[in-house]
PDB file of C-alpha atoms in Angstrom:
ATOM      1  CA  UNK A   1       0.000   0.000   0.000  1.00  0.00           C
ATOM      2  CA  UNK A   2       1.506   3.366  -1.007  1.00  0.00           C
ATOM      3  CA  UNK A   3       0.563   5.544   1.363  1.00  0.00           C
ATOM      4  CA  UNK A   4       1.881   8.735  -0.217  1.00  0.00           C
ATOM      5  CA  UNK A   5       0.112   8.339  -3.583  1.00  0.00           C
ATOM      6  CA  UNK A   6      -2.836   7.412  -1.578  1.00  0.00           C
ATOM      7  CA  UNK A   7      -2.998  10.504   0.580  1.00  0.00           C
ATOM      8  CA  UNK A   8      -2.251  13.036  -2.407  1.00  0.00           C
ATOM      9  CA  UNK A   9      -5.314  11.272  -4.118  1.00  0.00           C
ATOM     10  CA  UNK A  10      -7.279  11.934  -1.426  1.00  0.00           C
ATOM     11  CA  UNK A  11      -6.768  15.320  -0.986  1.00  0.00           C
ATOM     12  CA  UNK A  12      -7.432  15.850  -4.541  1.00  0.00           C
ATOM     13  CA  UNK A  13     -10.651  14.387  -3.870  1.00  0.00           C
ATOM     14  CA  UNK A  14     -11.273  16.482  -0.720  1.00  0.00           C
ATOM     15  CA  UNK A  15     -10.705  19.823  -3.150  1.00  0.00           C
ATOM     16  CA  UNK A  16     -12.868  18.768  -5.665  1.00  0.00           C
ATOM     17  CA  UNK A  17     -15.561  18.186  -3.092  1.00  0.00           C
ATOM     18  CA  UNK A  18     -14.784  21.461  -1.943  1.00  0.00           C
ATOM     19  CA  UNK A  19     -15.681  23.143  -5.287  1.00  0.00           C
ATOM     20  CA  UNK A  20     -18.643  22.222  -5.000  1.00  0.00           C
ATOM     21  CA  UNK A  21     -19.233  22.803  -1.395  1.00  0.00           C
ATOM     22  CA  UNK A  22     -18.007  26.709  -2.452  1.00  0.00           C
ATOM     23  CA  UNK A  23     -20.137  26.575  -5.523  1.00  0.00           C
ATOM     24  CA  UNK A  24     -23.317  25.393  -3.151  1.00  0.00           C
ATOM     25  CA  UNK A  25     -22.773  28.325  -0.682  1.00  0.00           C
ATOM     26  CA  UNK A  26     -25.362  30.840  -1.455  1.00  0.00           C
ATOM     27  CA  UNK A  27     -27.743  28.318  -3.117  1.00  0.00           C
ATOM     28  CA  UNK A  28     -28.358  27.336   1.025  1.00  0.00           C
ATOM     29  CA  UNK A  29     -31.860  27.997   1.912  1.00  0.00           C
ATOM     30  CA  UNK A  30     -34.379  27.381   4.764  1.00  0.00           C
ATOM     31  CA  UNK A  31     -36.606  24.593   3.210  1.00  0.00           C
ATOM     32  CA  UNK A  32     -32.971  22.876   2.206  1.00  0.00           C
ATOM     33  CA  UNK A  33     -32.285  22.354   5.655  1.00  0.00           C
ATOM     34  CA  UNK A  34     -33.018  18.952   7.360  1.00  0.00           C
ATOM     35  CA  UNK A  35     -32.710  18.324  10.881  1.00  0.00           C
ATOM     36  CA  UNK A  36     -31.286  14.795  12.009  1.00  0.00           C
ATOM     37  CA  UNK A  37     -31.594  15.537  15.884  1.00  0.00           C
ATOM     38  CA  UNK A  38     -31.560  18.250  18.269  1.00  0.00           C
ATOM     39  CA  UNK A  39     -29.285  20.934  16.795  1.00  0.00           C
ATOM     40  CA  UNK A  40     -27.861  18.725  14.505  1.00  0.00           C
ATOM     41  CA  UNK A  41     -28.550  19.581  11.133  1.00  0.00           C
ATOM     42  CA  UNK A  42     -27.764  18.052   7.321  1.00  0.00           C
ATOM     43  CA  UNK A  43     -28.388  19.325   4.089  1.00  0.00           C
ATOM     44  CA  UNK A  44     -28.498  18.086   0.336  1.00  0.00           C
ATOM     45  CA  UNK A  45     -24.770  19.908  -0.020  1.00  0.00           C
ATOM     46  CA  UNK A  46     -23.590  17.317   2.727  1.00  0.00           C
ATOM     47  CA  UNK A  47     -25.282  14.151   1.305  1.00  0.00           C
ATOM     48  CA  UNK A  48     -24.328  15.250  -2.315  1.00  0.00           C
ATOM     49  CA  UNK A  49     -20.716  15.688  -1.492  1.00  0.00           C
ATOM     50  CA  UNK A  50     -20.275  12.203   0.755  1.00  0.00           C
ATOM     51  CA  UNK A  51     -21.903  11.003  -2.252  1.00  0.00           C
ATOM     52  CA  UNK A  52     -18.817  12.428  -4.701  1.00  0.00           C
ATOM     53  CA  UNK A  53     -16.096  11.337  -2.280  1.00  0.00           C
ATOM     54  CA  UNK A  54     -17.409   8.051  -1.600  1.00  0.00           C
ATOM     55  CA  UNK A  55     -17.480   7.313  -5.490  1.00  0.00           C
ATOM     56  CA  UNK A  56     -13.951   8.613  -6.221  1.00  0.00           C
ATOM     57  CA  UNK A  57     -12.522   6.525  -3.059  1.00  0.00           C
ATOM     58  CA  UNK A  58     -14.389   3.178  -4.027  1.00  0.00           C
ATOM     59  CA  UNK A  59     -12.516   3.206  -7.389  1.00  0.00           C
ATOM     60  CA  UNK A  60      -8.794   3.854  -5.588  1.00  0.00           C
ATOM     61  CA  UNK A  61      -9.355   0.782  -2.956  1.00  0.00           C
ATOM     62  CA  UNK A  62     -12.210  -1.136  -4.043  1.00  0.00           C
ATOM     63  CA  UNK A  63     -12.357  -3.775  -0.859  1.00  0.00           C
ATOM     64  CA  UNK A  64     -12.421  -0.508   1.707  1.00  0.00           C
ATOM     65  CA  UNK A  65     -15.572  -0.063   3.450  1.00  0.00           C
ATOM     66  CA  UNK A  66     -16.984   2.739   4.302  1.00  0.00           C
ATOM     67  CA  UNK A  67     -17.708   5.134   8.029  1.00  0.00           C
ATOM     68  CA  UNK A  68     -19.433   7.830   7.116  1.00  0.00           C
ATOM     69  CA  UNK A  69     -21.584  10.781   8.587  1.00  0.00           C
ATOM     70  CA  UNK A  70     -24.637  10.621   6.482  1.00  0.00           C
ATOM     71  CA  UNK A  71     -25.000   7.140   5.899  1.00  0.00           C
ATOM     72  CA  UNK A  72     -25.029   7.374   2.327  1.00  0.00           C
ATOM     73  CA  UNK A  73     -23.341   4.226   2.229  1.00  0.00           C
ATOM     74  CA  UNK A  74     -23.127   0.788   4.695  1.00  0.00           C
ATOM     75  CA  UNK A  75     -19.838  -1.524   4.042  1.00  0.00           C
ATOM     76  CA  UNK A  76     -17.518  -2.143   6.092  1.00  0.00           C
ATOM     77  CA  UNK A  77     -13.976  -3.408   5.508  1.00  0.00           C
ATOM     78  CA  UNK A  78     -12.169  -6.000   6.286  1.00  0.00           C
ATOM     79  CA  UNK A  79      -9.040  -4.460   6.351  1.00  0.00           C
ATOM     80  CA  UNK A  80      -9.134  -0.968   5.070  1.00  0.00           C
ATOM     81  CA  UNK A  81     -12.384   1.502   5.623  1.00  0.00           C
ATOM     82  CA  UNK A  82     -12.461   5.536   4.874  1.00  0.00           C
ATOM     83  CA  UNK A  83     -13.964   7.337   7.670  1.00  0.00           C
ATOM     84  CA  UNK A  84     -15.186  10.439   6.161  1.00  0.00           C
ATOM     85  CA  UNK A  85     -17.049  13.800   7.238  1.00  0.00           C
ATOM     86  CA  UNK A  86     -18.079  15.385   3.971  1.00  0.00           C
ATOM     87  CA  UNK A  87     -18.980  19.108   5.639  1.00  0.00           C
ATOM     88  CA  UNK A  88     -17.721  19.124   9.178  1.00  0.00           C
ATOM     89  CA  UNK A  89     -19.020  22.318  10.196  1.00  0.00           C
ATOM     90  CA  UNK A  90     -22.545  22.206   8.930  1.00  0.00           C
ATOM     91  CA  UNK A  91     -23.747  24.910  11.104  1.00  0.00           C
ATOM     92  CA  UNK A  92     -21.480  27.532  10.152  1.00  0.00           C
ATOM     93  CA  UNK A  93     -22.018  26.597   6.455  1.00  0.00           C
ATOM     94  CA  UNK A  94     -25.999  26.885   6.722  1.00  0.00           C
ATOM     95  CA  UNK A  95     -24.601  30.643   8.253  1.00  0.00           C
ATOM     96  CA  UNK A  96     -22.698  31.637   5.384  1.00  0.00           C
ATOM     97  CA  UNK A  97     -19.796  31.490   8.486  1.00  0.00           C
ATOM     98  CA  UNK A  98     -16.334  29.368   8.486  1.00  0.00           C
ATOM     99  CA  UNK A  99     -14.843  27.704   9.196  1.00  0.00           C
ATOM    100  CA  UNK A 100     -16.333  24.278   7.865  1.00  0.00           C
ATOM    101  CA  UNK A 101     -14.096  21.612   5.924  1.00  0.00           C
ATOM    102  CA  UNK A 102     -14.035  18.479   4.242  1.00  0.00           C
ATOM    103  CA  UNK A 103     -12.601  15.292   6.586  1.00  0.00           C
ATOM    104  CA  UNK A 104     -11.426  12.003   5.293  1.00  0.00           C
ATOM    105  CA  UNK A 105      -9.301   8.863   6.640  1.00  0.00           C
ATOM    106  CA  UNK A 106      -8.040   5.787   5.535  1.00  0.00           C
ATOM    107  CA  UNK A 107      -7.722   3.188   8.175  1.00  0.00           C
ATOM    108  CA  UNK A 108      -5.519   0.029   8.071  1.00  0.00           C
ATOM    109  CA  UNK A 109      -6.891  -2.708  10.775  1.00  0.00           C
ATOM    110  CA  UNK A 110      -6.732  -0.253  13.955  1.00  0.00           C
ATOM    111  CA  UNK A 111      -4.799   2.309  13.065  1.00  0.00           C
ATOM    112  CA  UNK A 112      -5.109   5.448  10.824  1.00  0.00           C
ATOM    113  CA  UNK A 113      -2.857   5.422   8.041  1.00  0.00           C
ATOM    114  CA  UNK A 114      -4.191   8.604   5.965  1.00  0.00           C
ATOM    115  CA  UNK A 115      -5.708  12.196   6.715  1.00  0.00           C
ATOM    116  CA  UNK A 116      -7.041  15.013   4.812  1.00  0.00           C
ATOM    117  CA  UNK A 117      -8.801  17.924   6.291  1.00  0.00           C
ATOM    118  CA  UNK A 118      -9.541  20.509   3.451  1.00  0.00           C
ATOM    119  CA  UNK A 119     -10.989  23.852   5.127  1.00  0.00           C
ATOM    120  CA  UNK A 120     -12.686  25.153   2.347  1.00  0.00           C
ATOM    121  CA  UNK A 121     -13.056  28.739   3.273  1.00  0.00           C
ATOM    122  CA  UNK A 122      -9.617  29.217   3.070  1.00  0.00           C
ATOM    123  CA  UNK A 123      -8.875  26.740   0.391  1.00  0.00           C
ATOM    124  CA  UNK A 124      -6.637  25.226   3.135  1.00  0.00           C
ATOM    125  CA  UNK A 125      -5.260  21.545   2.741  1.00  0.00           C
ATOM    126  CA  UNK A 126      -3.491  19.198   5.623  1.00  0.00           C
ATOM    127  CA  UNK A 127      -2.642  15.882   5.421  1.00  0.00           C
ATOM    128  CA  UNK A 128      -0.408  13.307   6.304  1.00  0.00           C
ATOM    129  CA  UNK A 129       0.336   9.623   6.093  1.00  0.00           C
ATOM    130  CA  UNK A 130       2.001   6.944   8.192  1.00  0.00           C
ATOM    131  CA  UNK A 131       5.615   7.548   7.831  1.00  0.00           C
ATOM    132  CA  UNK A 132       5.582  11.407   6.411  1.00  0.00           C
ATOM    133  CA  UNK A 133       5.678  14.522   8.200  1.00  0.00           C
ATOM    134  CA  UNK A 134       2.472  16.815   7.670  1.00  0.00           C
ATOM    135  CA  UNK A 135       1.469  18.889   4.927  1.00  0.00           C
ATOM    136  CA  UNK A 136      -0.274  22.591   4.599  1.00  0.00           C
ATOM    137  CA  UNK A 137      -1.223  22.972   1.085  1.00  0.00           C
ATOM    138  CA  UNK A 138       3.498  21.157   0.177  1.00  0.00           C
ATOM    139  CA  UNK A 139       4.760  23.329   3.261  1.00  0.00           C
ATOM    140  CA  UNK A 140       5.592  21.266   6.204  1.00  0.00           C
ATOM    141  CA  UNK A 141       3.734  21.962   9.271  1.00  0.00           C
ATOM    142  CA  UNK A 142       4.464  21.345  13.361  1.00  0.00           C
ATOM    143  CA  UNK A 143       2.577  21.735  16.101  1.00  0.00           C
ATOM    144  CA  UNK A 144       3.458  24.519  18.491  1.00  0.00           C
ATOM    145  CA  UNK A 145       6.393  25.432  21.145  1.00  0.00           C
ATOM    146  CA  UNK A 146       4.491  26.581  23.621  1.00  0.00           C
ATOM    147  CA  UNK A 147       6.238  25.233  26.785  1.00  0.00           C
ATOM    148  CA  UNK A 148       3.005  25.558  29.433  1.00  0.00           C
ATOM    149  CA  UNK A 149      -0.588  25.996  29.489  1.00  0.00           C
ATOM    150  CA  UNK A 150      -0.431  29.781  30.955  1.00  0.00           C
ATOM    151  CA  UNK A 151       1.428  30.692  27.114  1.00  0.00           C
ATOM    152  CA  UNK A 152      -1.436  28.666  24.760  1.00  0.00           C
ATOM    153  CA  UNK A 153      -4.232  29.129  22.577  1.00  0.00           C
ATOM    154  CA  UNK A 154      -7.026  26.444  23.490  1.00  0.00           C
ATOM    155  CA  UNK A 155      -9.611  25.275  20.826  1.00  0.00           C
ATOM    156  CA  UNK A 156     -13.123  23.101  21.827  1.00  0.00           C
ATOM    157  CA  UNK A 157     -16.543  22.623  20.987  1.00  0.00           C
ATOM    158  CA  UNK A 158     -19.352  23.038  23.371  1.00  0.00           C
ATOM    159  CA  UNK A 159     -22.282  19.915  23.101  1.00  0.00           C
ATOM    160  CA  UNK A 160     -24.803  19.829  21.200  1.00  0.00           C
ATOM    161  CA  UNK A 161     -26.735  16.313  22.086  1.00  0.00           C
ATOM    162  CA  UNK A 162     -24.597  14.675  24.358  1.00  0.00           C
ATOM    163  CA  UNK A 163     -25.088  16.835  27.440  1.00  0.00           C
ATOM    164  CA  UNK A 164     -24.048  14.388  30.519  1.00  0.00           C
ATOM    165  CA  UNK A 165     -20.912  16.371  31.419  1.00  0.00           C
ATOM    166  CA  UNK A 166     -22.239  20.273  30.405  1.00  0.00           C
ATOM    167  CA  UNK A 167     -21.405  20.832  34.048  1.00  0.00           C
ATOM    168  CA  UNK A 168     -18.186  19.675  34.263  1.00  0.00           C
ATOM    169  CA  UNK A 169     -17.205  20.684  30.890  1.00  0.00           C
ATOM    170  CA  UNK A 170     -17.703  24.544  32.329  1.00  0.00           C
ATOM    171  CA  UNK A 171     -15.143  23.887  34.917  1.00  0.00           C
ATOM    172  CA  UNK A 172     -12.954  23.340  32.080  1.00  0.00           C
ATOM    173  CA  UNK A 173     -13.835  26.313  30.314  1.00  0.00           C
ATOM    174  CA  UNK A 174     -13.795  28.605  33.470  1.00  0.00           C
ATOM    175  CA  UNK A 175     -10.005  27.414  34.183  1.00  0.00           C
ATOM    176  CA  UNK A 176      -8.809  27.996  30.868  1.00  0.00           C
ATOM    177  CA  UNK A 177     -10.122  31.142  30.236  1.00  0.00           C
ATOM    178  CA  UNK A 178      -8.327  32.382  32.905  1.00  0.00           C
ATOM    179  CA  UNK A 179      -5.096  29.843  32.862  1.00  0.00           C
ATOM    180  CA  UNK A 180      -4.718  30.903  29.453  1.00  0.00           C
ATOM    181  CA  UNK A 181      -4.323  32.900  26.397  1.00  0.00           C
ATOM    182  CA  UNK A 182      -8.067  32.017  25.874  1.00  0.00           C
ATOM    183  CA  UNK A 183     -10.360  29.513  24.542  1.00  0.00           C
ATOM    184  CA  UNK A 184     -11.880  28.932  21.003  1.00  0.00           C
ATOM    185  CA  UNK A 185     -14.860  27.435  19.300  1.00  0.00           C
ATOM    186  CA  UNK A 186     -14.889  27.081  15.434  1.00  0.00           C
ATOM    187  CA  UNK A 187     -17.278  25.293  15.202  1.00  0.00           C
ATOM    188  CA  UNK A 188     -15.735  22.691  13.276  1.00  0.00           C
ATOM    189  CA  UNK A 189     -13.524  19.720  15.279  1.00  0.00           C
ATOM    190  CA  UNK A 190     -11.637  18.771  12.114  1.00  0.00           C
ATOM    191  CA  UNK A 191     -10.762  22.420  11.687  1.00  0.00           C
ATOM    192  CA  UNK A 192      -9.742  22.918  15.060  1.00  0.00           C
ATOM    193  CA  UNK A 193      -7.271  19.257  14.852  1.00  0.00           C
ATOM    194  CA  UNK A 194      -5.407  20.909  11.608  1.00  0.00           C
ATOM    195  CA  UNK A 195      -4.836  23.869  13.047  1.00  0.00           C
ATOM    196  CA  UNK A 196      -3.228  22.532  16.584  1.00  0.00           C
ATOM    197  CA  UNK A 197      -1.246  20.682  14.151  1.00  0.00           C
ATOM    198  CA  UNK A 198       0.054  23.851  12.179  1.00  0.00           C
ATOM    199  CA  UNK A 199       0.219  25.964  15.097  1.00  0.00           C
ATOM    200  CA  UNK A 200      -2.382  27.944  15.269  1.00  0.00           C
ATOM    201  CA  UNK A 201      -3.743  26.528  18.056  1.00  0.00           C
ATOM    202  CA  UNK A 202      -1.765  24.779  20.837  1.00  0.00           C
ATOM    203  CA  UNK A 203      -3.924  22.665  22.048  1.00  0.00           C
ATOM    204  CA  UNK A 204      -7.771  20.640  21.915  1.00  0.00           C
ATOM    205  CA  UNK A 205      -9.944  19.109  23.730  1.00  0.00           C
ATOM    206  CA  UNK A 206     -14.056  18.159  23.215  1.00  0.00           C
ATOM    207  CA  UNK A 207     -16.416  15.456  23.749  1.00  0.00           C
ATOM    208  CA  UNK A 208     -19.829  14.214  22.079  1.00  0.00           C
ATOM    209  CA  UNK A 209     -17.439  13.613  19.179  1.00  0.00           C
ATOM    210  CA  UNK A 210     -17.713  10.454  16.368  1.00  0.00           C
ATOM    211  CA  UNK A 211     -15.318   9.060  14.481  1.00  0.00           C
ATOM    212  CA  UNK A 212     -15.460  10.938  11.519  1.00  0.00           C
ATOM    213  CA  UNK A 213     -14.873  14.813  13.499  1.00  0.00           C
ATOM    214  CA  UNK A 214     -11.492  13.337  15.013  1.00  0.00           C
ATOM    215  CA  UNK A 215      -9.804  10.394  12.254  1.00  0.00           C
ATOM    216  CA  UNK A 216      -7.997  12.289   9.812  1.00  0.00           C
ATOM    217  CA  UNK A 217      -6.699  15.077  12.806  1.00  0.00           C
ATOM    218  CA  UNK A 218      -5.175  12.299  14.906  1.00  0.00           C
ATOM    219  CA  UNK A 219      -2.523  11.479  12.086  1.00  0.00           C
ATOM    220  CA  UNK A 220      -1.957  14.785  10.714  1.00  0.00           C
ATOM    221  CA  UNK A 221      -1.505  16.304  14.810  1.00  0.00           C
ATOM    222  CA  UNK A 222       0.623  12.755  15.467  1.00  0.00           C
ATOM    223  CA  UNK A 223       2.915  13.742  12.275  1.00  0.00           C
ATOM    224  CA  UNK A 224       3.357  17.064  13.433  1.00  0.00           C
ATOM    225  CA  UNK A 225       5.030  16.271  16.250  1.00  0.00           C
ATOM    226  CA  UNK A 226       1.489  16.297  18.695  1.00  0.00           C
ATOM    227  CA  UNK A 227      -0.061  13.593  21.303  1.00  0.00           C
ATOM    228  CA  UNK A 228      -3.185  12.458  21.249  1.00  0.00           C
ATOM    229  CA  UNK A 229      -5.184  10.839  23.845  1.00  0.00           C
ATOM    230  CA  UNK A 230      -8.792  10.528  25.346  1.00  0.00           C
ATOM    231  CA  UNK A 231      -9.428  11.987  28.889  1.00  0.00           C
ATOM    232  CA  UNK A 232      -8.491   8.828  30.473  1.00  0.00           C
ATOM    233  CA  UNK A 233      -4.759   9.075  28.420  1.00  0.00           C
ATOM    234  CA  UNK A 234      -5.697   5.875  26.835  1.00  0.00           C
ATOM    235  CA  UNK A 235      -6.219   5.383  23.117  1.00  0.00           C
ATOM    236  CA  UNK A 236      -9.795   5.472  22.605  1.00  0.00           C
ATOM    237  CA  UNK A 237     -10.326   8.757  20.883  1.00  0.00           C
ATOM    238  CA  UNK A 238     -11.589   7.812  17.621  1.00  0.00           C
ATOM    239  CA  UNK A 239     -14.715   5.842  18.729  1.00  0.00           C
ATOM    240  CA  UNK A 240     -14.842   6.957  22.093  1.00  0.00           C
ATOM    241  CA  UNK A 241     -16.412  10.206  21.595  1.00  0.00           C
ATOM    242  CA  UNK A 242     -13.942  12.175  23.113  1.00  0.00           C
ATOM    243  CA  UNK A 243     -10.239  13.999  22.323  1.00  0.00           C
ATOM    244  CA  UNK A 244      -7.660  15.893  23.706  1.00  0.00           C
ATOM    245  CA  UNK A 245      -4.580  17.054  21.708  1.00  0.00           C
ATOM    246  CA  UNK A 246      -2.125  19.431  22.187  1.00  0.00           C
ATOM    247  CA  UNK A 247       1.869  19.630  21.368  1.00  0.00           C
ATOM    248  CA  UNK A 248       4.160  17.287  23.668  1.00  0.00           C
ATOM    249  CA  UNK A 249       5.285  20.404  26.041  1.00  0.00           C
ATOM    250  CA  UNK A 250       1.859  21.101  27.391  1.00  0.00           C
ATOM    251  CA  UNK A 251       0.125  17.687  26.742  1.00  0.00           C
ATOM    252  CA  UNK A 252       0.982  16.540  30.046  1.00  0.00           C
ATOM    253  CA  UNK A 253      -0.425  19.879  32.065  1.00  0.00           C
ATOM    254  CA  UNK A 254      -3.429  19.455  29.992  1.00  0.00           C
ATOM    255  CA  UNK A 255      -4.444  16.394  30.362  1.00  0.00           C
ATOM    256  CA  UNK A 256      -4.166  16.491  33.976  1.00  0.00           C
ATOM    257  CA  UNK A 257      -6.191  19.486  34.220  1.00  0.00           C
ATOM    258  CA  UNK A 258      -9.112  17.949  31.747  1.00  0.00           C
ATOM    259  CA  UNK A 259      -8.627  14.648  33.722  1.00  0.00           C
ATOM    260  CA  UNK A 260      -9.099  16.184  36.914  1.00  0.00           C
ATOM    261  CA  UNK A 261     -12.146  18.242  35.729  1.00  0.00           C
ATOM    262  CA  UNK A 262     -13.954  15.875  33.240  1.00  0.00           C
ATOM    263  CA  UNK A 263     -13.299  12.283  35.002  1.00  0.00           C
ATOM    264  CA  UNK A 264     -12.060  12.451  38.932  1.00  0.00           C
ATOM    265  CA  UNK A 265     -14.472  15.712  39.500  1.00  0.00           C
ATOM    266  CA  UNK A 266     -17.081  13.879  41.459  1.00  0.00           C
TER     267      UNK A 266
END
């Protein structure tokens, strides 16, 4: 398996869905808007697009299966399966507002061998594969050098359905507001994972998440010299429904503080 030729592929794929996510932009109206659950909303752009990428990606590995957020397939693998988001960031698209992007990854067995996040707003493309560093648009990219939690930039996402730890999840917010350089919400979790992995943010953290938010972030952070864990520090971040991720200086601080906040705070 050539993972290199696999991932550029793939984020040729992600830009062309793009296109057409851009071209689809001010066509967005009110009676084009379905809702799927409480504040959870889908549209024909979303369907159309998984639609496009899931076509192009059957013909490059034809025995992959398929994760996807709107269902518009059902196979699954027995080695290989995409996980893919076709508009992460439906909201703010509906709004005419980025950030919202394009998320898709290959994975091998258990682990995740290829990511793409295209932010179409800013015609923006990471990636990375197993074995390469990662990508913005052929210029390398690493996470950040911030050194402590007191110097960072914090991106999450506030729930939307899954609201079990709302109260604890304000602790969070409370302390890093004013333990750091301040706190973010996008709006888009695959958004957020490129840019901790460029830089732009030094660190993530969010829960209510499924697999196709987080897959193709956890390589391209990983690649940029991030960690990755869930709020236990264990592995299960991809079907777990929860992340953290931050550069290896801080990762350690931070997941003690989320740890403390979102699992021992009785």
């Amino acid at each position: 398996m050539n993972y290199n030729e696999i991932c550029l592929q793939t984020c040729e794929i992600a830009k062309e869905a793009g296109q057409f996510i851009r071209e689809q932009l001010h066509e967005i109206s009110s009676e084009k808007i379905e809702s799927k659950g409480l504040h959870n909303y889908v549209t024909y752009v979303d369907k159309t697009t998984e639609q496009m990428i899931v076509k192009k990606l059957r013909q490059m590995i034809p025995e992959a299966g398929f994760i996807v957020e709107e269902g518009t397939i059902i196979k699954t693998g027995d080695k290989y399966n995409w996980i893919v988001d076709p508009l992460d960031g439906t909201t703010n698209y509906i709004h005419g507002l980025p950030p919202f992007a394009v998320s898709i990854a290959l994975q091998e067995d258990d682990e995740i061998v290829v990511g793409v996040i295209y932010e179409v707003s800013k015609d923006e493309c990471f990636y990375a594969w197993k074995g390469s560093k990662s990508f913005l648009n052929e210029k390398e990219i690493h996470v950040s050098m911030a050194d402590k939690v007191t110097d960072s930039l914090i991106a999450t996402g506030f729930p939307y359905q899954d609201y079990k730890l709302l109260d604890k999840f304000m602790l969070t917010v409370e302390y890093f507001m004013k333990q750091s350089h301040g706190l973010r919400r996008l709006g888009s979790a695959a958004t957020d994972m490129a840019y901790v992995a460029c830089g732009r943010f030094d660190a993530f953290y969010e829960y209510g998440l499924n697999p196709w938010d987080v897959a193709a972030g956890v390589i391209i952070i990983k690649q940029a010299g991030g960690e990755v864990s869930d709020f236990m520090g264990g592995n299960n971040f991809i079907f777990g429904g929860e992340i953290m991720a931050a550069n290896a200086k801080i990762f350690q601080e931070l997941f003690t503080e989320i740890n403390r906040m979102l699992v021992k705070n009785p």
